[in-house]
PDB file of C-alpha atoms in Angstrom:
ATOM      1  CA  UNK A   1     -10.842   5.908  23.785  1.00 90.00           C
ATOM      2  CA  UNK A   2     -14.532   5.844  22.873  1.00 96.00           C
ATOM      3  CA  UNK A   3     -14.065   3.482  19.786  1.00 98.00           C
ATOM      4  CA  UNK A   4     -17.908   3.757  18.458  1.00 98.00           C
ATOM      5  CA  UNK A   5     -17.262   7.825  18.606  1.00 98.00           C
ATOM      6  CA  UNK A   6     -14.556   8.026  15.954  1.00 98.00           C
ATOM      7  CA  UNK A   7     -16.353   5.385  13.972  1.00 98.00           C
ATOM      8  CA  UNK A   8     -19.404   7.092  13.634  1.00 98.00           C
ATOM      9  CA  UNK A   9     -16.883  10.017  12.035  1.00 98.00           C
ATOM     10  CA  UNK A  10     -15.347   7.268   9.663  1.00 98.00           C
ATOM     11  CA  UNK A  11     -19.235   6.092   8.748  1.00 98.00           C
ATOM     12  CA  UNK A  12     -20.156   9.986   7.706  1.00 98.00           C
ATOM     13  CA  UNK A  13     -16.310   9.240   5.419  1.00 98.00           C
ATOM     14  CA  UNK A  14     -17.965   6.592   4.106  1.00 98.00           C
ATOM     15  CA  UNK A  15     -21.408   8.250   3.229  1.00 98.00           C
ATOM     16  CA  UNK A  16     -19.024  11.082   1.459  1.00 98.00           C
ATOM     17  CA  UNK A  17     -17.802   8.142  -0.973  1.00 98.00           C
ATOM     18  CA  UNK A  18     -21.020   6.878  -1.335  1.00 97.00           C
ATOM     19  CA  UNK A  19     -22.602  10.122  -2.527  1.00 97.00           C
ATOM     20  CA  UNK A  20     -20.034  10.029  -5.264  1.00 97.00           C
ATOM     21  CA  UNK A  21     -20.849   6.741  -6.601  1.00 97.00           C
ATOM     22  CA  UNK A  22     -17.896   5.008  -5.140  1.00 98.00           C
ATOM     23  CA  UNK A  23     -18.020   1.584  -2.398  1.00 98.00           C
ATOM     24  CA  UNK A  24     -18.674   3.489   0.727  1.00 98.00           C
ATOM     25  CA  UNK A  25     -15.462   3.095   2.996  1.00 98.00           C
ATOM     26  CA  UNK A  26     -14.433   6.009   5.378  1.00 98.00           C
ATOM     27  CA  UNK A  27     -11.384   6.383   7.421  1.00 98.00           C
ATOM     28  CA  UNK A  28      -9.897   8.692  10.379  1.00 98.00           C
ATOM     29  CA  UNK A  29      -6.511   8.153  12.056  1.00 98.00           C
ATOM     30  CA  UNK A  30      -6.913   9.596  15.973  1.00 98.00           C
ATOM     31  CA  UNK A  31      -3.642  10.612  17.704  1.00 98.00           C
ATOM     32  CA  UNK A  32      -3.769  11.799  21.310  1.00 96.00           C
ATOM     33  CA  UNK A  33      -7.771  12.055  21.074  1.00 96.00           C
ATOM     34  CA  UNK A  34      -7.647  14.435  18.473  1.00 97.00           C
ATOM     35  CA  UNK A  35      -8.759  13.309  14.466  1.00 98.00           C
ATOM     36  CA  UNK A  36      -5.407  14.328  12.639  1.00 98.00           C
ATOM     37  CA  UNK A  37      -6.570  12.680   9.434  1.00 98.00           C
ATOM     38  CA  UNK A  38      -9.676  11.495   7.344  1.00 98.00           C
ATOM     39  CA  UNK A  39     -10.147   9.803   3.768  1.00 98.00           C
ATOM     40  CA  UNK A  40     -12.749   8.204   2.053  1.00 98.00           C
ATOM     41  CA  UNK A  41     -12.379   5.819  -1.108  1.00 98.00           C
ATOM     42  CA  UNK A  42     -12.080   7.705  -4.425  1.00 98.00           C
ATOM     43  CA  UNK A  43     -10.288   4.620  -6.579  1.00 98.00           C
ATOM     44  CA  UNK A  44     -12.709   5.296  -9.426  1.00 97.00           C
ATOM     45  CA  UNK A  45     -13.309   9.429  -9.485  1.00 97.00           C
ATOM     46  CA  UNK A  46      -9.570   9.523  -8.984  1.00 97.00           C
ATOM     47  CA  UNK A  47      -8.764   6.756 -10.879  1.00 98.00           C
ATOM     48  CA  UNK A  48      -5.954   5.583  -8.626  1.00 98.00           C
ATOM     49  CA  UNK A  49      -5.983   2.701  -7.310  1.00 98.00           C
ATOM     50  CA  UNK A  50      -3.605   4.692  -4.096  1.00 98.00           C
ATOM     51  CA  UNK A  51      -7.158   6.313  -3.625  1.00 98.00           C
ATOM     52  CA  UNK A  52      -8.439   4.116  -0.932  1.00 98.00           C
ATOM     53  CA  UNK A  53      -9.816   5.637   2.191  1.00 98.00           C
ATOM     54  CA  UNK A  54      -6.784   4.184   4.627  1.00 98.00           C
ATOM     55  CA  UNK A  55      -4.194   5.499   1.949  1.00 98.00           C
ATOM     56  CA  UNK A  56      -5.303   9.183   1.699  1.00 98.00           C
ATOM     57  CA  UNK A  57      -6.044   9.087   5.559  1.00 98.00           C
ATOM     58  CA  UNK A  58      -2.366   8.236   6.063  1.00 98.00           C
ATOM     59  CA  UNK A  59      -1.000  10.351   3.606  1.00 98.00           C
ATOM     60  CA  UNK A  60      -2.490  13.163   5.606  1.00 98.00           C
ATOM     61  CA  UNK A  61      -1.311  11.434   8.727  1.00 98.00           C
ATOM     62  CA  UNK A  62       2.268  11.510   7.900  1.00 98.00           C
ATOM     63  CA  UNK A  63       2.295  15.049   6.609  1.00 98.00           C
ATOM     64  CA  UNK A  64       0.169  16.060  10.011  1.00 98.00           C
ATOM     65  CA  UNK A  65       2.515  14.534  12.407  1.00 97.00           C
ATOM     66  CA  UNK A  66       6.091  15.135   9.944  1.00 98.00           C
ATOM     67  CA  UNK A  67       7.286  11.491  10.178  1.00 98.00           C
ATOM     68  CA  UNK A  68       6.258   8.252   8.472  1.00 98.00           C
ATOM     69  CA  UNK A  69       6.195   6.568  11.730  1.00 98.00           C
ATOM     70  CA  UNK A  70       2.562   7.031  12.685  1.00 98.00           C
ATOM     71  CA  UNK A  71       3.091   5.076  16.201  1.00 97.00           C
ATOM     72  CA  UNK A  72       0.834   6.089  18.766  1.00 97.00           C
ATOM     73  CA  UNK A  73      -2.069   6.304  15.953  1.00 98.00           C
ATOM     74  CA  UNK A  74      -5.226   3.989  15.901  1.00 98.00           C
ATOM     75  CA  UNK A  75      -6.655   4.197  12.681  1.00 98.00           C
ATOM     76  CA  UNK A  76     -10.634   3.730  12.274  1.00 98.00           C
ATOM     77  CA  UNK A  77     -12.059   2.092   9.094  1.00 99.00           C
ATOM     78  CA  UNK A  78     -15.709   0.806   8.260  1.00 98.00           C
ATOM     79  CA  UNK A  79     -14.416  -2.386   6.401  1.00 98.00           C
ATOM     80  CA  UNK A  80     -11.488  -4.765   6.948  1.00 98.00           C
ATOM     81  CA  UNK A  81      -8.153  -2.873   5.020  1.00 98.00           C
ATOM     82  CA  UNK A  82      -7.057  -5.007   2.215  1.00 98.00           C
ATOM     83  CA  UNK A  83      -3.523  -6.286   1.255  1.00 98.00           C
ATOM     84  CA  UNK A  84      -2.195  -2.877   0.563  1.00 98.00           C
ATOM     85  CA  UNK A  85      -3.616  -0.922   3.321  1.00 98.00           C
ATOM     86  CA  UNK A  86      -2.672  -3.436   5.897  1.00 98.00           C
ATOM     87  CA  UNK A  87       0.671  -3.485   4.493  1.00 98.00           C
ATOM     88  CA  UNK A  88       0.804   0.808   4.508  1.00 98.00           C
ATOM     89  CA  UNK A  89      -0.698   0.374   8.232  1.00 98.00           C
ATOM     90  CA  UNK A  90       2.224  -2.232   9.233  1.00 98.00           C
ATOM     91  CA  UNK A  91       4.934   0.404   7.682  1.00 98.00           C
ATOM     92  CA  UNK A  92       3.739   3.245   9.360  1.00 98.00           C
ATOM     93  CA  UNK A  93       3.538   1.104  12.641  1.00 98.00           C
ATOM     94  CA  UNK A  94       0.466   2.309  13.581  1.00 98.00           C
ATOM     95  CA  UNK A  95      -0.697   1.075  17.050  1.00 98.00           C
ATOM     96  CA  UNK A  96      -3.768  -0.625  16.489  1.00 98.00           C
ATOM     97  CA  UNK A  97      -6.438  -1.043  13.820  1.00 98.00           C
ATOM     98  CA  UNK A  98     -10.498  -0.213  14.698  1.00 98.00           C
ATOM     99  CA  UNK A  99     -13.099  -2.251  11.709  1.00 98.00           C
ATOM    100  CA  UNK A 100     -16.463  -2.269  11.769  1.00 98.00           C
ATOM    101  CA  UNK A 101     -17.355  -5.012   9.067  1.00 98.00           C
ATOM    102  CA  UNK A 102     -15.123  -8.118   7.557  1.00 98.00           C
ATOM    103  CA  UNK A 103     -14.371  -8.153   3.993  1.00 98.00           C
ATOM    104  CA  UNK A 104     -14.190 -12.013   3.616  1.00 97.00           C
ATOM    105  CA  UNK A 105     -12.895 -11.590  -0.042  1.00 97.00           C
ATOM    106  CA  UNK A 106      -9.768  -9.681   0.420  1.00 97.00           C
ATOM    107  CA  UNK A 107      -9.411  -8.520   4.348  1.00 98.00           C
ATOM    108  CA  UNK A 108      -6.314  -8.642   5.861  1.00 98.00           C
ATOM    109  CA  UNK A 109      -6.687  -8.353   9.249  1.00 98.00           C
ATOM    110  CA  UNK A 110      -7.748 -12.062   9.580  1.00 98.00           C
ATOM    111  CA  UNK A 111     -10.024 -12.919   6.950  1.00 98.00           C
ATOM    112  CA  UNK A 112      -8.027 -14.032   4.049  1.00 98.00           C
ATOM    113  CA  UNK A 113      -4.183 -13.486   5.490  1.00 98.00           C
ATOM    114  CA  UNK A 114      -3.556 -11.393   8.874  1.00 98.00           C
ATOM    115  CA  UNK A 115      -0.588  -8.745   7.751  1.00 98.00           C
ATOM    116  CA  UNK A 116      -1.352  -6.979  10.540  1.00 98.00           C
ATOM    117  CA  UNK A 117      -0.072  -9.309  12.714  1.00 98.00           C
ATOM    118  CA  UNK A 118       2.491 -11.336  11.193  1.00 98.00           C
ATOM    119  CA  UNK A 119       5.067 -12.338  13.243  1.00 98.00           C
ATOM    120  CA  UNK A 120       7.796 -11.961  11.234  1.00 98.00           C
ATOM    121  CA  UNK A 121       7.253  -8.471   9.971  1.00 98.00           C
ATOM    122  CA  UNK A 122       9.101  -5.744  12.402  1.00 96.00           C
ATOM    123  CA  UNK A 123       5.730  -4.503  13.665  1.00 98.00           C
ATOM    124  CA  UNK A 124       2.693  -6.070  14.537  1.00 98.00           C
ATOM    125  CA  UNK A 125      -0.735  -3.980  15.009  1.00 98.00           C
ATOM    126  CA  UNK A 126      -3.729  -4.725  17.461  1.00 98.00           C
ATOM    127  CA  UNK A 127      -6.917  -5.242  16.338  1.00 98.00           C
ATOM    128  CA  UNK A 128     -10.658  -4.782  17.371  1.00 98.00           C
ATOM    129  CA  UNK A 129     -12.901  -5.856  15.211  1.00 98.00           C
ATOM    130  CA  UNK A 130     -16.985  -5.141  14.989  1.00 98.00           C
ATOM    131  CA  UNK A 131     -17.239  -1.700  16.176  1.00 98.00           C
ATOM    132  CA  UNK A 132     -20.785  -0.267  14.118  1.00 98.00           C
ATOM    133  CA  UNK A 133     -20.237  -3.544  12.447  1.00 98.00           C
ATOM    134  CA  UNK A 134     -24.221  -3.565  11.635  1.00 98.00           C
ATOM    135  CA  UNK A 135     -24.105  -0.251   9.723  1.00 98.00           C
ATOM    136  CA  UNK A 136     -20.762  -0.743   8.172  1.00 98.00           C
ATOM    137  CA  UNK A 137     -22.205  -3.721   6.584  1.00 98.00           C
ATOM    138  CA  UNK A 138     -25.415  -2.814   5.920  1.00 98.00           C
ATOM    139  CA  UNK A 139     -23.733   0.945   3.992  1.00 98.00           C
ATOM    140  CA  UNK A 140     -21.818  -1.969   1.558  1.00 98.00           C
ATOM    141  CA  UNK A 141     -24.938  -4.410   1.150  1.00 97.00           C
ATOM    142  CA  UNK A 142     -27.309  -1.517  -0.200  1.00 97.00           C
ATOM    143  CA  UNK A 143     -24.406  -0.081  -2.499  1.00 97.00           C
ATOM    144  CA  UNK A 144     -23.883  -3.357  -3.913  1.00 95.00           C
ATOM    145  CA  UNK A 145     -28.036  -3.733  -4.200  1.00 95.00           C
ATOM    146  CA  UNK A 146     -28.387  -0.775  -5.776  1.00 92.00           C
ATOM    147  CA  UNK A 147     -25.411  -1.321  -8.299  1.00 86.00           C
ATOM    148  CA  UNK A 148     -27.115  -4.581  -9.490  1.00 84.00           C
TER     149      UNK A 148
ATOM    150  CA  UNK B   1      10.746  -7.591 -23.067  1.00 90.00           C
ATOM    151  CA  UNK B   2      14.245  -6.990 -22.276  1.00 96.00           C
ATOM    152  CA  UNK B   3      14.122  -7.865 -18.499  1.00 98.00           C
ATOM    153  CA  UNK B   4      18.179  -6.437 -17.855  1.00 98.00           C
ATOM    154  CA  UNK B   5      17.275  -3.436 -19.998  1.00 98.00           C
ATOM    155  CA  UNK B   6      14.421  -2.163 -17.996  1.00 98.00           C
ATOM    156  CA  UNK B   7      16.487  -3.473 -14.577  1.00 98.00           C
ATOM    157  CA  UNK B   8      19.579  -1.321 -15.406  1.00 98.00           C
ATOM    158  CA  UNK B   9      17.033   1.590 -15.065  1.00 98.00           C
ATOM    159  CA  UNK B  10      15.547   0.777 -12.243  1.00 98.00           C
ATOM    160  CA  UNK B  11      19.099   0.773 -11.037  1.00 98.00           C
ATOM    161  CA  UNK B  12      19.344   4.125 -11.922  1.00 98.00           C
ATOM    162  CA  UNK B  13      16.465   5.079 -10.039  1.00 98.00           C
ATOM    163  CA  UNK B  14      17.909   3.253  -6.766  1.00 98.00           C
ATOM    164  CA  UNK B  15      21.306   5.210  -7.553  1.00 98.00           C
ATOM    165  CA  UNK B  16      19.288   8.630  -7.091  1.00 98.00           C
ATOM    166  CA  UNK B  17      17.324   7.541  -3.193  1.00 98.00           C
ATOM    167  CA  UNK B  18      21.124   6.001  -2.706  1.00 97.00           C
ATOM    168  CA  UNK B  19      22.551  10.053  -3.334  1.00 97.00           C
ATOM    169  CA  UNK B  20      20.167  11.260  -0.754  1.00 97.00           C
ATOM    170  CA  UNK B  21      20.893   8.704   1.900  1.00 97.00           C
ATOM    171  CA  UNK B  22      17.642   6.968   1.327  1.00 98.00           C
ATOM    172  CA  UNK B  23      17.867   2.875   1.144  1.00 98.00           C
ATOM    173  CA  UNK B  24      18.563   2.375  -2.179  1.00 98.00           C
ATOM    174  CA  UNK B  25      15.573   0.906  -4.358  1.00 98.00           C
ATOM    175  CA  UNK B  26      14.129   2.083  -7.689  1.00 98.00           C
ATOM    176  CA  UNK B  27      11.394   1.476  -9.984  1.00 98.00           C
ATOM    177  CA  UNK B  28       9.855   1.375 -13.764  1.00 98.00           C
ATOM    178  CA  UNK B  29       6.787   0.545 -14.889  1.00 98.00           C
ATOM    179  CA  UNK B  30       6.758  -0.625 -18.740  1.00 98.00           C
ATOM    180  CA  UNK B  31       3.844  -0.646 -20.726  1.00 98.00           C
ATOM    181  CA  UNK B  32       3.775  -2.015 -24.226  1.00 96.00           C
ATOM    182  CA  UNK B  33       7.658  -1.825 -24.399  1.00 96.00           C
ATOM    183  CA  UNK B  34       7.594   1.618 -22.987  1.00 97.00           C
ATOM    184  CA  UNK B  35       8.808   3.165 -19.249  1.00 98.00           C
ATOM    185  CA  UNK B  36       5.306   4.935 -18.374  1.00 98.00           C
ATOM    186  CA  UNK B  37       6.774   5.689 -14.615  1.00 98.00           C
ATOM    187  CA  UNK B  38       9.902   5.955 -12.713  1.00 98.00           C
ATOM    188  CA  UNK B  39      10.067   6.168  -8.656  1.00 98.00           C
ATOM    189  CA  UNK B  40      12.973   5.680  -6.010  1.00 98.00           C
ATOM    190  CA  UNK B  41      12.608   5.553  -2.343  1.00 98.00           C
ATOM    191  CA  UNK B  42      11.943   8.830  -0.573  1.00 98.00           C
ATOM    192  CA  UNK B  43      10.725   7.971   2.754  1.00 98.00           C
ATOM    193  CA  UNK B  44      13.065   9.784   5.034  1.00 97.00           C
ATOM    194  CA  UNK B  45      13.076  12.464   3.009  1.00 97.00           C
ATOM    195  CA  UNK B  46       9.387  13.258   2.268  1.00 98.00           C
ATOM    196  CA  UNK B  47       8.756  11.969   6.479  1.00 98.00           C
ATOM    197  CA  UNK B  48       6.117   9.970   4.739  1.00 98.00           C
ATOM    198  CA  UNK B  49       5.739   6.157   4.694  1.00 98.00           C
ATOM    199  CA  UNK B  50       4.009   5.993   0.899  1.00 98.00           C
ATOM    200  CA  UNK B  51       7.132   7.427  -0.604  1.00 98.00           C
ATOM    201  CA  UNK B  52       8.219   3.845  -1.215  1.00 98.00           C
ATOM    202  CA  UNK B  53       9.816   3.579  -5.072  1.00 98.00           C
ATOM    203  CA  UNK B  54       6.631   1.025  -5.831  1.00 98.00           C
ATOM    204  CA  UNK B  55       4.036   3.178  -5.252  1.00 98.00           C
ATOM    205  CA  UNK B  56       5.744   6.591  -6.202  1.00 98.00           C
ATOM    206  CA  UNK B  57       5.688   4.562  -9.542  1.00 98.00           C
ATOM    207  CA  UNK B  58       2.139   3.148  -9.533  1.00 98.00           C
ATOM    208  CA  UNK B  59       1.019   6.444  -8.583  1.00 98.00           C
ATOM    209  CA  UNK B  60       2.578   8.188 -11.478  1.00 98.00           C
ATOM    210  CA  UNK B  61       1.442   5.337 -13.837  1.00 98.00           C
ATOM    211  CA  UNK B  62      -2.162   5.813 -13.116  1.00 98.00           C
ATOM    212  CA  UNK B  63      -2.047   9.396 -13.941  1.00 98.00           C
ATOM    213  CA  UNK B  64      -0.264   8.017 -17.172  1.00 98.00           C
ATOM    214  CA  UNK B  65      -2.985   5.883 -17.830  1.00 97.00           C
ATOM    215  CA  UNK B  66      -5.762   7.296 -16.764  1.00 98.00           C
ATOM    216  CA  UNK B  67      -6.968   4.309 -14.934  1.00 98.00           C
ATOM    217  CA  UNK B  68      -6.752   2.467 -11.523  1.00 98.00           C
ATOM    218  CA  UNK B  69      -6.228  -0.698 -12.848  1.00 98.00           C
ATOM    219  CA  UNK B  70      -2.380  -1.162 -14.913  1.00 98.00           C
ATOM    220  CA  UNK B  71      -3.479  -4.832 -16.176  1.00 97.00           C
ATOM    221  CA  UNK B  72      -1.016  -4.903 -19.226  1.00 97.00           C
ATOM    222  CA  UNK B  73       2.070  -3.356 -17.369  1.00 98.00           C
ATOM    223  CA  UNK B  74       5.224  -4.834 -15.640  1.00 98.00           C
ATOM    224  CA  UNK B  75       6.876  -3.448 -12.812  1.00 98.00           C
ATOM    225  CA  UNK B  76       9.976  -3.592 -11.946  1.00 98.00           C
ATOM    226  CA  UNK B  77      12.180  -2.856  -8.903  1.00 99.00           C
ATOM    227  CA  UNK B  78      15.303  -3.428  -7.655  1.00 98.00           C
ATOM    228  CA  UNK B  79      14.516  -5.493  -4.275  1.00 98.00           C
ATOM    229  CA  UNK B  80      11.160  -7.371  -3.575  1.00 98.00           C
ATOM    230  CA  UNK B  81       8.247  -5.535  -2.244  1.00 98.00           C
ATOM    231  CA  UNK B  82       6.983  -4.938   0.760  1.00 98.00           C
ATOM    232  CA  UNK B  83       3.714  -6.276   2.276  1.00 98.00           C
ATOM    233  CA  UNK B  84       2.062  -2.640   1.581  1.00 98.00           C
ATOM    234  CA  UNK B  85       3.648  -2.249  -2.130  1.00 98.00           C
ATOM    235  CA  UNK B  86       2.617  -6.067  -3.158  1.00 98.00           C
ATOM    236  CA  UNK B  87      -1.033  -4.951  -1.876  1.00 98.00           C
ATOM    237  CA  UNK B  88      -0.957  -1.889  -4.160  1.00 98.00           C
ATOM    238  CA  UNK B  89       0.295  -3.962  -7.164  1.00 98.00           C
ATOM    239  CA  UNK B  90      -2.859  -6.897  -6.699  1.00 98.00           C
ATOM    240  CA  UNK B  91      -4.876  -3.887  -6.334  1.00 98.00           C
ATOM    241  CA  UNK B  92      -3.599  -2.084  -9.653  1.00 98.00           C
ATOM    242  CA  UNK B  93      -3.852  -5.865 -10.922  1.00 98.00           C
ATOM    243  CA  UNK B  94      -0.099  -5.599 -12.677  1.00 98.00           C
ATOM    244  CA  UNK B  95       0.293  -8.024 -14.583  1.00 98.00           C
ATOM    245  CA  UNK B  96       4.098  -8.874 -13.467  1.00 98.00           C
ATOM    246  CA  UNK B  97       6.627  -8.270 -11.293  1.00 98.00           C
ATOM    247  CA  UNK B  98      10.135  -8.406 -12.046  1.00 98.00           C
ATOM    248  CA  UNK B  99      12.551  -8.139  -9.110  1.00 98.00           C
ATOM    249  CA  UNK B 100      16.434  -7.906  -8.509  1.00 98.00           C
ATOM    250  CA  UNK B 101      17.066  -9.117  -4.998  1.00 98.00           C
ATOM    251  CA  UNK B 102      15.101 -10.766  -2.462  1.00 98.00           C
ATOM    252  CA  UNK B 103      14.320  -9.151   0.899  1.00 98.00           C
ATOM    253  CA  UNK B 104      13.767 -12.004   3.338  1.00 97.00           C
ATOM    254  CA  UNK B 105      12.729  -9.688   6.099  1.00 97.00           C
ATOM    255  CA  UNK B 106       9.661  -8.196   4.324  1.00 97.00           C
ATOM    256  CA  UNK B 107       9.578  -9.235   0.905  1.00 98.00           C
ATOM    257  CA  UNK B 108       5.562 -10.126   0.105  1.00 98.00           C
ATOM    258  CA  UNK B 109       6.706 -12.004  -3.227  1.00 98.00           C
ATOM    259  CA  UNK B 110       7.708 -15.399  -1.413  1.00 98.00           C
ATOM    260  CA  UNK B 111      10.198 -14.643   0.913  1.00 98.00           C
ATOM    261  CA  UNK B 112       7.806 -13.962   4.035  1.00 98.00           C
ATOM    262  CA  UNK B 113       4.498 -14.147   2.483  1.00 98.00           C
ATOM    263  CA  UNK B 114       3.209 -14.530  -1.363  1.00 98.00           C
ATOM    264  CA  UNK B 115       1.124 -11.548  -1.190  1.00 98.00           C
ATOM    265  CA  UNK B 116       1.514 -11.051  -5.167  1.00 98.00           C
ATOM    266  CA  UNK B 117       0.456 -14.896  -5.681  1.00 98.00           C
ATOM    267  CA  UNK B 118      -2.280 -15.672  -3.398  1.00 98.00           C
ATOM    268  CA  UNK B 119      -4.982 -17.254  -4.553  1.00 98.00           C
ATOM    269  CA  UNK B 120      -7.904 -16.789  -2.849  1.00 98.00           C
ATOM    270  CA  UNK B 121      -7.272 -12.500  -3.671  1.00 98.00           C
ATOM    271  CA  UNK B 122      -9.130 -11.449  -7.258  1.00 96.00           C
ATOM    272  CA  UNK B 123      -5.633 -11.324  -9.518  1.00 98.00           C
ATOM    273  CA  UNK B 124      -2.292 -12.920  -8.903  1.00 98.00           C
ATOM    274  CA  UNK B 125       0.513 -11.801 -10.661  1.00 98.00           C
ATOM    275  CA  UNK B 126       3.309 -13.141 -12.382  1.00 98.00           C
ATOM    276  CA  UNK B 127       6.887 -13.000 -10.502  1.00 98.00           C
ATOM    277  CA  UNK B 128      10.377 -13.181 -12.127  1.00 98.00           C
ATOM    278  CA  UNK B 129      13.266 -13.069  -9.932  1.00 98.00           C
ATOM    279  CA  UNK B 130      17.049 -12.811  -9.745  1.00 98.00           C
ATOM    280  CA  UNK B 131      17.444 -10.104 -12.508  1.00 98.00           C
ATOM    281  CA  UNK B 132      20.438  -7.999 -12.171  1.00 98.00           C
ATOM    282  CA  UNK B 133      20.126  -9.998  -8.730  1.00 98.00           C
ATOM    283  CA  UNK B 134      24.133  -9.446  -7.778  1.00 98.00           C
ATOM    284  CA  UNK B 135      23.922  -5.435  -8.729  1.00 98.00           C
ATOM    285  CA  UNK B 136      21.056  -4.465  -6.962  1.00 98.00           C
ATOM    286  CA  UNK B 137      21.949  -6.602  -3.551  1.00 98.00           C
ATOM    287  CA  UNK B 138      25.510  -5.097  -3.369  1.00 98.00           C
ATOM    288  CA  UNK B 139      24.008  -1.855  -3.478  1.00 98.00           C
ATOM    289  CA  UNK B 140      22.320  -2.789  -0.181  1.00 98.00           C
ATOM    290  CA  UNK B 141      24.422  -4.122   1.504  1.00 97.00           C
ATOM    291  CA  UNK B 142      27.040  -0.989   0.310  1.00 97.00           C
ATOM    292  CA  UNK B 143      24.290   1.116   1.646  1.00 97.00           C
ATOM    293  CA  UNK B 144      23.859  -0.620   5.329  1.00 95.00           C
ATOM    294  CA  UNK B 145      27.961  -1.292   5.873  1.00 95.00           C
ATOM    295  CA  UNK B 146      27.922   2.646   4.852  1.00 92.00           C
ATOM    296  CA  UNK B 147      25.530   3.467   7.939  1.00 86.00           C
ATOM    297  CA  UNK B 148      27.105   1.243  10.402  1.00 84.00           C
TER     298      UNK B 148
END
């Protein structure tokens, strides 16, 4: 699986949310080498705070594929998913997660708790961190810049 | 705020995913005295793993409100959240959750982890527990000796 490939997809998901003013995150979920799903973060146009780009991505997932069990998905995202997306990713049991950047403040794949992979949970998910980490990061540092 | 008021509707709510053969949990969301949303669990039945009662409810809500963030509301639902719902209720930044019974496979409010407490994430919210506690686990455990 060519992991830089499908996050270059999720990084023009990301440049979607940041031409609408929102923190440029993008998302696709890849079954079987094919993209069956894409979202991109639209908390504040939406105002929903379900409206991150994991969430919408898996919504579509789960009506794609008919099930909730996304198993043999790998879901691509530009930053670390937080709490709740970590937790959606853990229900759905999807495979593995693929992050570009850290988000040190409220990550969950590692950075502040690792729900991805907590033992105790029924379903643990692989992780591989740093893929277009540069311009994942840098997308987020010049939205922030320009917001100040 | 009547805590067994707003509980005996969230039983309710568990009593209609319990009619379609879903695991019975349900859901209100009260906002200055007032139920705002309702949700029970649909996840078989809509095949898709965000159908949870939690986040059919904060979902609703935020329409309600007309916001993503529900910082004056409590939430309350017959068994402790999940990993993926606790995430979604920091996010919304609710400002309490109340919960019947606790899940000690999953449950994010202290059982497994603290999800809704921890405090190195932005908000941490208030948990009451054991509310309609003997109710809402014999409905469970009706529910599983039913299926076996």
């Amino acid at each position: 699986m060519d992991y830089n490939y499908y996050m270059l997809i999720a990084l023009e998901e990301a440049e979607k949310a940041e031409q609408i003013d929102e923190v440029p995150i993008g998302c696709v979920i890849v079954y079987k080498d094919e993209i069956i799903a894409r979202g991109y973060n639209r908390r504040n146009k939406e105002k929903n705070v379900l409206a991150h780009a994991e969430i919408i991505a898996i919504d579509k997932a789960c009506q794609k594929i008919g099930d909730w069990r996304l198993e043999d998905c790998t879901l691509f995202v530009t930053v670390e998913p937080c709490p709740m997306c970590c937790g959606a990713i853990v229900q759905a049991r999807i495979k593995r997660i693929v992050f570009g950047c850290k988000n040190v403040k409220a990550g969950c794949c590692g950075s502040v708790l690792n729900i991805a992979q907590e033992q105790r949970f029924n379903h643990q998910v692989e992780i591989v961190e740093g893929i277009k980490q540069e311009q994942c990061s840098e997308m987020m540092k010049n939205f922030f810049k320009k917001k100040r």
